[in-house]
mmCIF file of C-alpha atoms and ligand atoms in Angstrom:
data_model
loop_
_atom_site.group_PDB
_atom_site.id
_atom_site.type_symbol
_atom_site.label_atom_id
_atom_site.label_comp_id
_atom_site.label_asym_id
_atom_site.label_seq_id
_atom_site.Cartn_x
_atom_site.Cartn_y
_atom_site.Cartn_z
ATOM 1 C CA MET G 1 -0.155 -0.143 0.030
ATOM 2 C CA SER G 2 1.294 3.675 -0.948
ATOM 3 C CA ILE G 3 1.671 6.156 2.030
ATOM 4 C CA GLY G 4 0.356 9.357 1.234
ATOM 5 C CA VAL G 5 2.671 12.117 2.104
ATOM 6 C CA GLY G 6 2.200 15.897 2.958
ATOM 7 C CA ILE G 7 5.232 18.570 3.034
ATOM 8 C CA ILE G 8 5.138 21.232 4.911
ATOM 9 C CA GLY G 9 7.322 24.009 3.329
ATOM 10 C CA ALA G 10 8.019 24.387 -0.215
ATOM 11 C CA GLY G 11 11.215 26.668 -0.159
ATOM 12 C CA VAL G 12 14.863 24.893 -1.060
ATOM 13 C CA MET G 13 14.445 21.546 1.157
ATOM 14 C CA GLY G 14 10.859 20.961 0.592
ATOM 15 C CA ALA G 15 11.182 21.547 -3.093
ATOM 16 C CA ASP G 16 14.009 18.734 -3.186
ATOM 17 C CA HIS G 17 12.027 16.401 -0.688
ATOM 18 C CA ALA G 18 9.236 16.546 -2.766
ATOM 19 C CA ARG G 19 11.193 15.723 -5.848
ATOM 20 C CA ILE G 20 12.663 13.063 -3.827
ATOM 21 C CA ILE G 21 9.357 11.687 -2.635
ATOM 22 C CA ALA G 22 7.878 11.605 -5.948
ATOM 23 C CA GLY G 23 10.226 10.488 -8.529
ATOM 24 C CA GLN G 24 12.669 8.166 -5.982
ATOM 25 C CA VAL G 25 10.892 6.909 -3.171
ATOM 26 C CA ALA G 26 8.894 3.377 -3.362
ATOM 27 C CA GLY G 27 5.554 3.043 -1.539
ATOM 28 C CA ALA G 28 4.783 6.750 -1.386
ATOM 29 C CA HIS G 29 2.889 9.425 -3.169
ATOM 30 C CA LEU G 30 2.533 13.152 -2.420
ATOM 31 C CA VAL G 31 -0.940 14.159 -1.278
ATOM 32 C CA ALA G 32 -0.298 18.016 -0.439
ATOM 33 C CA ILE G 33 2.337 20.705 0.079
ATOM 34 C CA SER G 34 2.093 23.852 2.182
ATOM 35 C CA ASP G 35 4.239 27.015 2.008
ATOM 36 C CA ALA G 36 3.108 30.612 3.387
ATOM 37 C CA ASP G 37 3.935 31.458 -0.168
ATOM 38 C CA GLY G 38 1.273 29.949 -2.155
ATOM 39 C CA ALA G 39 2.507 30.414 -5.442
ATOM 40 C CA ARG G 40 5.687 28.716 -4.470
ATOM 41 C CA ALA G 41 3.337 25.712 -3.015
ATOM 42 C CA ARG G 42 1.307 25.336 -6.301
ATOM 43 C CA GLY G 43 4.834 25.571 -8.563
ATOM 44 C CA VAL G 44 6.344 22.747 -6.499
ATOM 45 C CA ALA G 45 3.098 20.733 -6.366
ATOM 46 C CA ALA G 46 2.686 20.913 -10.740
ATOM 47 C CA GLU G 47 5.956 20.034 -10.932
ATOM 48 C CA THR G 48 5.763 16.820 -8.755
ATOM 49 C CA GLY G 49 2.435 15.739 -8.959
ATOM 50 C CA ALA G 50 1.154 16.526 -5.210
ATOM 51 C CA LYS G 51 -2.511 16.741 -5.415
ATOM 52 C CA ARG G 52 -3.302 19.684 -3.570
ATOM 53 C CA ALA G 53 -1.075 22.873 -2.420
ATOM 54 C CA VAL G 54 -2.381 25.005 0.753
ATOM 55 C CA ASP G 55 -1.295 27.645 2.586
ATOM 56 C CA ASP G 56 -1.979 26.179 6.187
ATOM 57 C CA PRO G 57 0.427 23.642 7.526
ATOM 58 C CA LEU G 58 -1.856 22.267 9.731
ATOM 59 C CA ALA G 59 -4.111 21.636 7.131
ATOM 60 C CA VAL G 60 -1.732 19.276 5.615
ATOM 61 C CA ILE G 61 -1.302 17.900 8.975
ATOM 62 C CA ARG G 62 -5.082 17.095 9.253
ATOM 63 C CA ASP G 63 -5.654 15.816 5.554
ATOM 64 C CA PRO G 64 -7.223 12.285 5.657
ATOM 65 C CA GLU G 65 -5.427 11.241 2.747
ATOM 66 C CA VAL G 66 -1.989 12.029 4.435
ATOM 67 C CA GLY G 67 -0.728 9.316 6.123
ATOM 68 C CA ALA G 68 2.940 10.833 7.025
ATOM 69 C CA VAL G 69 4.179 14.472 7.438
ATOM 70 C CA LEU G 70 7.687 15.722 5.920
ATOM 71 C CA ILE G 71 8.509 18.893 7.872
ATOM 72 C CA ALA G 72 11.235 21.305 5.608
ATOM 73 C CA SER G 73 9.728 24.724 7.285
ATOM 74 C CA PRO G 74 12.113 27.197 8.841
ATOM 75 C CA ASP G 75 13.925 25.880 11.949
ATOM 76 C CA THR G 76 11.738 27.826 14.750
ATOM 77 C CA THR G 77 8.440 25.984 13.466
ATOM 78 C CA HIS G 78 9.953 22.720 13.663
ATOM 79 C CA ALA G 79 8.779 21.915 17.306
ATOM 80 C CA ASP G 80 4.988 23.067 17.075
ATOM 81 C CA TYR G 81 4.600 21.336 13.729
ATOM 82 C CA THR G 82 6.212 17.993 14.970
ATOM 83 C CA ILE G 83 4.100 18.159 18.076
ATOM 84 C CA ALA G 84 1.011 18.704 15.851
ATOM 85 C CA CYS G 85 1.822 15.553 14.037
ATOM 86 C CA ILE G 86 2.716 13.452 17.015
ATOM 87 C CA GLU G 87 -1.043 14.894 18.277
ATOM 88 C CA ALA G 88 -2.338 13.639 15.316
ATOM 89 C CA GLY G 89 -1.095 10.292 15.494
ATOM 90 C CA LYS G 90 0.907 10.579 12.293
ATOM 91 C CA PRO G 91 4.971 9.599 11.583
ATOM 92 C CA VAL G 92 7.157 12.739 10.874
ATOM 93 C CA LEU G 93 10.142 13.038 9.358
ATOM 94 C CA CYS G 94 11.356 16.479 10.605
ATOM 95 C CA GLU G 95 13.963 18.466 9.139
ATOM 96 C CA LYS G 96 16.962 19.493 11.336
ATOM 97 C CA PRO G 97 17.616 21.124 13.945
ATOM 98 C CA LEU G 98 14.333 19.674 15.880
ATOM 99 C CA ALA G 99 14.519 22.978 17.342
ATOM 100 C CA PRO G 100 16.579 26.100 17.719
ATOM 101 C CA THR G 101 17.063 25.525 21.706
ATOM 102 C CA ALA G 102 16.795 22.363 24.092
ATOM 103 C CA ALA G 103 14.279 23.597 25.961
ATOM 104 C CA GLU G 104 12.120 23.653 22.734
ATOM 105 C CA GLY G 105 13.146 20.551 21.876
ATOM 106 C CA LEU G 106 12.124 18.877 25.342
ATOM 107 C CA ARG G 107 8.722 19.795 24.360
ATOM 108 C CA VAL G 108 8.731 17.731 21.317
ATOM 109 C CA VAL G 109 10.481 14.555 23.617
ATOM 110 C CA GLU G 110 7.912 15.205 26.300
ATOM 111 C CA ALA G 111 5.195 15.190 23.800
ATOM 112 C CA GLU G 112 6.513 11.785 21.875
ATOM 113 C CA LEU G 113 6.536 10.516 25.444
ATOM 114 C CA SER G 114 2.787 11.074 26.502
ATOM 115 C CA GLY G 115 1.668 9.870 23.231
ATOM 116 C CA GLY G 116 3.445 6.572 24.066
ATOM 117 C CA LYS G 117 5.051 5.835 20.799
ATOM 118 C CA ARG G 118 8.273 6.577 18.157
ATOM 119 C CA LEU G 119 6.609 8.783 15.481
ATOM 120 C CA VAL G 120 9.470 11.122 14.819
ATOM 121 C CA GLN G 121 12.497 10.622 13.075
ATOM 122 C CA LEU G 122 14.827 13.720 12.320
ATOM 123 C CA GLY G 123 16.539 14.788 8.845
ATOM 124 C CA PHE G 124 19.901 14.006 9.882
ATOM 125 C CA MET G 125 20.732 12.875 6.407
ATOM 126 C CA ARG G 126 24.156 12.151 6.732
ATOM 127 C CA ARG G 127 23.442 8.777 9.012
ATOM 128 C CA PHE G 128 22.417 7.620 5.597
ATOM 129 C CA ASP G 129 25.438 8.745 3.621
ATOM 130 C CA PRO G 130 27.840 5.519 2.231
ATOM 131 C CA GLY G 131 30.740 7.419 3.454
ATOM 132 C CA TYR G 132 29.823 8.084 7.041
ATOM 133 C CA MET G 133 27.799 4.675 7.173
ATOM 134 C CA GLU G 134 31.074 2.701 5.593
ATOM 135 C CA MET G 135 33.225 4.737 8.495
ATOM 136 C CA LYS G 136 30.875 3.522 11.347
ATOM 137 C CA GLU G 137 31.109 -0.022 9.963
ATOM 138 C CA LEU G 138 34.516 -0.273 9.907
ATOM 139 C CA LEU G 139 35.273 1.182 13.306
ATOM 140 C CA ALA G 140 32.558 -1.045 14.694
ATOM 141 C CA SER G 141 34.583 -4.030 13.053
ATOM 142 C CA GLY G 142 37.410 -3.482 15.660
ATOM 143 C CA ARG G 143 40.241 -4.035 12.876
ATOM 144 C CA TYR G 144 41.682 -0.325 13.677
ATOM 145 C CA GLY G 145 41.465 -0.638 17.256
ATOM 146 C CA GLU G 146 39.638 1.966 19.000
ATOM 147 C CA ALA G 147 38.889 5.544 17.644
ATOM 148 C CA LEU G 148 40.715 8.541 19.109
ATOM 149 C CA ALA G 149 40.145 11.523 17.512
ATOM 150 C CA PHE G 150 38.096 12.849 14.416
ATOM 151 C CA HIS G 151 38.528 15.522 12.453
ATOM 152 C CA CYS G 152 35.663 17.070 10.553
ATOM 153 C CA ILE G 153 35.684 19.699 8.073
ATOM 154 C CA HIS G 154 32.488 21.509 7.065
ATOM 155 C CA ARG G 155 32.460 24.124 4.331
ATOM 156 C CA ASN G 156 29.908 25.952 2.647
ATOM 157 C CA ALA G 157 30.492 28.324 -0.421
ATOM 158 C CA THR G 158 28.455 31.007 1.067
ATOM 159 C CA ALA G 159 26.312 31.395 4.160
ATOM 160 C CA PRO G 160 22.309 33.155 4.045
ATOM 161 C CA ALA G 161 22.198 36.815 4.662
ATOM 162 C CA HIS G 162 20.066 35.760 7.931
ATOM 163 C CA PHE G 163 23.005 34.085 9.116
ATOM 164 C CA ASP G 164 24.989 34.815 12.218
ATOM 165 C CA SER G 165 27.836 33.090 14.499
ATOM 166 C CA ALA G 166 25.026 31.288 16.616
ATOM 167 C CA ALA G 167 23.107 30.130 13.732
ATOM 168 C CA ALA G 168 26.419 28.375 12.053
ATOM 169 C CA ILE G 169 26.567 26.393 15.379
ATOM 170 C CA VAL G 170 22.825 25.478 15.425
ATOM 171 C CA ASN G 171 21.859 25.188 12.120
ATOM 172 C CA SER G 172 25.223 23.910 10.660
ATOM 173 C CA CYS G 173 27.320 22.049 13.315
ATOM 174 C CA VAL G 174 24.533 20.503 14.167
ATOM 175 C CA HIS G 175 25.502 18.027 11.684
ATOM 176 C CA GLU G 176 28.856 17.086 13.187
ATOM 177 C CA VAL G 177 26.812 16.720 16.307
ATOM 178 C CA ASP G 178 24.929 13.943 15.205
ATOM 179 C CA ILE G 179 27.164 12.403 13.160
ATOM 180 C CA SER G 180 29.949 11.750 15.349
ATOM 181 C CA ARG G 181 27.612 10.627 18.149
ATOM 182 C CA PHE G 182 26.596 8.338 15.568
ATOM 183 C CA VAL G 183 29.550 7.375 14.037
ATOM 184 C CA LEU G 184 32.005 7.060 17.697
ATOM 185 C CA ALA G 185 28.733 5.667 19.218
ATOM 186 C CA ALA G 186 29.845 7.906 21.890
ATOM 187 C CA GLU G 187 28.238 11.179 24.014
ATOM 188 C CA LEU G 188 29.495 14.798 23.148
ATOM 189 C CA ALA G 189 30.568 15.671 27.090
ATOM 190 C CA SER G 190 32.152 19.506 26.242
ATOM 191 C CA VAL G 191 32.360 22.069 23.837
ATOM 192 C CA HIS G 192 34.683 24.600 23.229
ATOM 193 C CA VAL G 193 34.289 27.262 19.958
ATOM 194 C CA PHE G 194 37.288 29.198 18.873
ATOM 195 C CA ARG G 195 36.998 31.987 16.421
ATOM 196 C CA ALA G 196 39.509 31.999 13.622
ATOM 197 C CA LYS G 197 40.939 35.229 11.856
ATOM 198 C CA ARG G 198 37.343 36.456 10.204
ATOM 199 C CA SER G 199 37.173 36.609 6.380
ATOM 200 C CA LYS G 200 36.505 39.769 4.852
ATOM 201 C CA LEU G 201 33.605 37.862 3.001
ATOM 202 C CA ALA G 202 31.823 36.772 5.977
ATOM 203 C CA HIS G 203 29.059 38.852 8.098
ATOM 204 C CA PHE G 204 29.840 36.564 11.031
ATOM 205 C CA ASP G 205 32.756 34.859 12.825
ATOM 206 C CA ASP G 206 33.717 32.611 10.091
ATOM 207 C CA PRO G 207 35.759 29.992 9.832
ATOM 208 C CA MET G 208 35.346 28.687 13.605
ATOM 209 C CA LEU G 209 36.987 25.735 15.021
ATOM 210 C CA VAL G 210 34.617 23.926 17.231
ATOM 211 C CA VAL G 211 35.924 21.254 19.281
ATOM 212 C CA PHE G 212 34.159 18.607 21.471
ATOM 213 C CA GLU G 213 35.495 16.082 24.149
ATOM 214 C CA THR G 214 33.575 12.922 24.006
ATOM 215 C CA GLY G 215 32.726 10.891 27.502
ATOM 216 C CA LYS G 216 35.524 8.272 26.193
ATOM 217 C CA GLY G 217 37.771 10.944 26.142
ATOM 218 C CA GLN G 218 37.875 11.467 22.136
ATOM 219 C CA LEU G 219 38.527 14.512 20.675
ATOM 220 C CA VAL G 220 35.946 15.769 18.129
ATOM 221 C CA ASP G 221 37.568 19.030 15.888
ATOM 222 C CA VAL G 222 35.282 20.661 13.161
ATOM 223 C CA GLU G 223 36.313 23.506 11.070
ATOM 224 C CA LEU G 224 33.361 25.346 10.196
ATOM 225 C CA PHE G 225 33.682 27.623 7.377
ATOM 226 C CA LEU G 226 30.395 28.862 5.632
ATOM 227 C CA ASN G 227 31.525 31.319 3.266
ATOM 228 C CA ALA G 228 34.531 29.379 1.841
ATOM 229 C CA GLN G 229 33.849 30.638 -1.837
ATOM 230 C CA TYR G 230 35.068 27.560 -3.839
ATOM 231 C CA GLY G 231 31.962 25.238 -3.393
ATOM 232 C CA TYR G 232 30.408 22.556 -0.775
ATOM 233 C CA ASP G 233 33.283 20.292 0.969
ATOM 234 C CA VAL G 234 32.248 17.894 3.538
ATOM 235 C CA LYS G 235 35.267 15.782 4.752
ATOM 236 C CA GLY G 236 35.590 13.422 7.966
ATOM 237 C CA GLU G 237 38.825 11.653 9.204
ATOM 238 C CA LEU G 238 38.670 9.275 11.842
ATOM 239 C CA ILE G 239 41.883 8.742 13.795
ATOM 240 C CA CYS G 240 41.900 5.125 15.034
ATOM 241 C CA GLU G 241 45.002 3.179 17.048
ATOM 242 C CA THR G 242 46.202 1.413 14.068
ATOM 243 C CA GLY G 243 44.697 3.353 11.093
ATOM 244 C CA THR G 244 42.821 6.296 9.811
ATOM 245 C CA ILE G 245 39.318 6.253 8.064
ATOM 246 C CA SER G 246 38.312 8.974 5.791
ATOM 247 C CA PHE G 247 35.959 9.324 2.735
ATOM 248 C CA GLY G 248 36.232 11.522 -0.446
ATOM 249 C CA PRO G 249 34.039 14.904 -1.083
ATOM 250 C CA THR G 250 32.337 13.555 -4.007
ATOM 251 C CA LEU G 251 32.314 10.536 -6.454
ATOM 252 C CA ASN G 252 32.903 12.893 -9.236
ATOM 253 C CA THR G 253 34.750 11.962 -12.653
ATOM 254 C CA GLU G 254 38.348 13.281 -12.500
ATOM 255 C CA ILE G 255 39.638 15.533 -15.601
ATOM 256 C CA ARG G 256 43.279 15.501 -16.277
ATOM 257 C CA SER G 257 44.208 18.122 -18.684
ATOM 258 C CA ALA G 258 46.980 20.878 -19.327
ATOM 259 C CA GLY G 259 48.620 19.750 -16.817
ATOM 260 C CA VAL G 260 45.849 19.734 -14.329
ATOM 261 C CA THR G 261 44.079 16.982 -12.245
ATOM 262 C CA ALA G 262 40.454 18.675 -11.588
ATOM 263 C CA THR G 263 37.296 17.096 -10.099
ATOM 264 C CA SER G 264 34.388 19.044 -9.522
ATOM 265 C CA LEU G 265 32.744 19.983 -6.033
ATOM 266 C CA ALA G 266 28.840 20.315 -5.533
ATOM 267 C CA PRO G 267 27.622 23.800 -5.177
ATOM 268 C CA ASP G 268 25.618 23.048 -2.077
ATOM 269 C CA TRP G 269 24.514 20.228 0.547
ATOM 270 C CA ARG G 270 21.808 18.682 -2.222
ATOM 271 C CA PRO G 271 24.067 17.216 -5.075
ATOM 272 C CA ARG G 272 26.729 15.948 -2.309
ATOM 273 C CA PHE G 273 24.027 14.358 -0.058
ATOM 274 C CA ALA G 274 21.533 13.551 -2.819
ATOM 275 C CA ALA G 275 22.351 9.371 -2.140
ATOM 276 C CA ALA G 276 21.672 10.114 1.559
ATOM 277 C CA TYR G 277 18.762 11.947 0.781
ATOM 278 C CA ARG G 278 17.318 9.266 -1.209
ATOM 279 C CA ILE G 279 18.274 6.469 1.302
ATOM 280 C CA GLN G 280 16.906 8.142 4.065
ATOM 281 C CA ASN G 281 13.551 9.219 2.622
ATOM 282 C CA GLN G 282 13.169 5.483 1.587
ATOM 283 C CA SER G 283 13.820 4.256 4.684
ATOM 284 C CA TRP G 284 11.438 6.478 6.571
ATOM 285 C CA ILE G 285 8.809 5.205 4.375
ATOM 286 C CA ASP G 286 9.485 1.635 4.896
ATOM 287 C CA SER G 287 9.965 2.130 8.765
ATOM 288 C CA ILE G 288 6.348 3.386 8.671
ATOM 289 C CA SER G 289 5.404 -0.140 7.165
ATOM 290 C CA THR G 290 7.666 -2.092 9.147
ATOM 291 C CA GLY G 291 6.846 -0.264 12.327
ATOM 292 C CA ARG G 292 10.666 -0.399 13.322
ATOM 293 C CA PRO G 293 11.981 3.049 13.451
ATOM 294 C CA VAL G 294 15.472 4.135 11.508
ATOM 295 C CA GLY G 295 17.592 6.951 11.901
ATOM 296 C CA SER G 296 17.868 9.954 14.312
ATOM 297 C CA SER G 297 14.849 10.118 17.141
ATOM 298 C CA ALA G 298 13.425 13.117 18.915
ATOM 299 C CA TRP G 299 15.865 12.153 21.789
ATOM 300 C CA ASP G 300 18.731 12.563 19.142
ATOM 301 C CA GLY G 301 17.092 15.584 17.973
ATOM 302 C CA PHE G 302 17.186 17.001 21.595
ATOM 303 C CA ILE G 303 20.382 15.751 22.616
ATOM 304 C CA ALA G 304 21.890 17.793 19.580
ATOM 305 C CA THR G 305 19.928 21.094 20.823
ATOM 306 C CA THR G 306 21.718 20.439 24.158
ATOM 307 C CA VAL G 307 25.050 20.531 22.381
ATOM 308 C CA THR G 308 24.370 23.294 20.140
ATOM 309 C CA ASP G 309 22.924 25.708 23.477
ATOM 310 C CA ALA G 310 26.040 24.743 24.893
ATOM 311 C CA GLY G 311 28.084 25.452 21.836
ATOM 312 C CA VAL G 312 26.558 29.076 21.774
ATOM 313 C CA LYS G 313 27.224 29.327 25.347
ATOM 314 C CA SER G 314 30.884 28.819 24.813
ATOM 315 C CA LEU G 315 30.678 31.187 21.431
ATOM 316 C CA LYS G 316 29.498 33.954 24.166
ATOM 317 C CA THR G 317 31.695 33.289 27.212
ATOM 318 C CA GLY G 318 34.931 31.998 25.253
ATOM 319 C CA GLU G 319 34.923 28.969 27.654
ATOM 320 C CA THR G 320 34.523 25.150 27.451
ATOM 321 C CA VAL G 321 30.901 24.181 28.280
ATOM 322 C CA ALA G 322 29.980 20.952 29.729
ATOM 323 C CA ILE G 323 27.226 19.215 27.884
ATOM 324 C CA ALA G 324 24.413 18.019 30.628
ATOM 325 C CA TYR G 325 20.891 16.929 30.218
ATOM 326 C CA GLU G 326 18.650 14.703 32.181
ATOM 327 C CA LYS G 327 18.083 11.187 30.914
ATOM 328 C CA ARG G 328 14.249 10.745 29.476
ATOM 329 C CA PRO G 329 14.037 6.984 29.960
ATOM 330 C CA GLY G 330 11.031 5.003 27.985
ATOM 331 C CA LEU G 331 10.610 5.015 24.574
ATOM 332 C CA TYR G 332 14.368 5.710 23.811
ATOM 333 C CA GLY G 333 15.915 2.760 25.659
HETATM 334 C C1 ISE E 1 21.731 23.705 5.658
HETATM 335 O O1 ISE E 1 20.831 23.687 6.311
HETATM 336 C C2 ISE E 1 22.159 21.943 5.693
HETATM 337 O O2 ISE E 1 21.477 21.108 6.258
HETATM 338 C C3 ISE E 1 23.878 21.528 5.103
HETATM 339 O O3 ISE E 1 23.779 20.030 5.080
HETATM 340 C C4 ISE E 1 24.696 22.415 5.888
HETATM 341 O O4 ISE E 1 26.116 22.078 5.155
HETATM 342 C C5 ISE E 1 24.159 23.773 6.069
HETATM 343 O O5 ISE E 1 25.438 24.569 6.437
HETATM 344 C C6 ISE E 1 23.052 24.444 6.602
HETATM 345 O O6 ISE E 1 22.889 25.650 6.611
#
């Protein structure tokens, strides 16, 4: 049976998800898409074959033909719409971050706990990226000993005008928060944010170096450079006791000409993580049929908000900030 999907938000990510659900995912079809800009919603609906374009996001959640909801609206709306899906009893894939602050993230966890059923998956798509997945498997094989440190590079060509230094941590570095917990199977215990010399082309502290320590004593360092100009570049290198594990930035062809070797870089995360988004969305739809949740949970999303809260605090104080939260047993094990 095909699952009717409703999408909230027809911006860059909402449109991308609509194309993926319509063209690359089996067992699902698009029912409705909403956006505050009705013309934008109608445009994406026409392109992807969604039955309805509406301007009220709650109408998507209420729609009887919508069996599952994908949220790709602005970050500040994620928690409220996710809670509305939980209250309607509908599975939801919510784009990261779960919320801009831990206090808001916790509201979602509490709503899911009181509903008594796992319904939320967070759109941390890197967990489905073949490079990170293989890195995790290789580490877990034990062949290279224990992981000691994890070097991460997160570069965007340019950051949106509305970004500031805190947004760089809450919206961008949150990916490394989730993926390092996933790859290392460890919790992050502290964070320290360092400002580098600021690029003249940046309108906030850019680049920054964010250093986490895990509960197992490993260091995770993230070079966060969101106005790198030259393209989208995400890399990771795991330092283990008897070797290192890393993956390349893209799988593109290599050109050798006129004495130069060249490979192209993606302009942004959508082509770079195209496989990850496709696998994530398919796994989400499959998990609804099997009843076995996959990917990041609301709890993972909440933990990420506690870490980014601590990162923003470190940015302000210049100090190392310990990461602390109260465990919520029950649904999350
Ligand atoms: C954006 O929202 C993403 O999720 C991208 O993966 C990330 O690289 C970018 O910095 C974020 O703004």
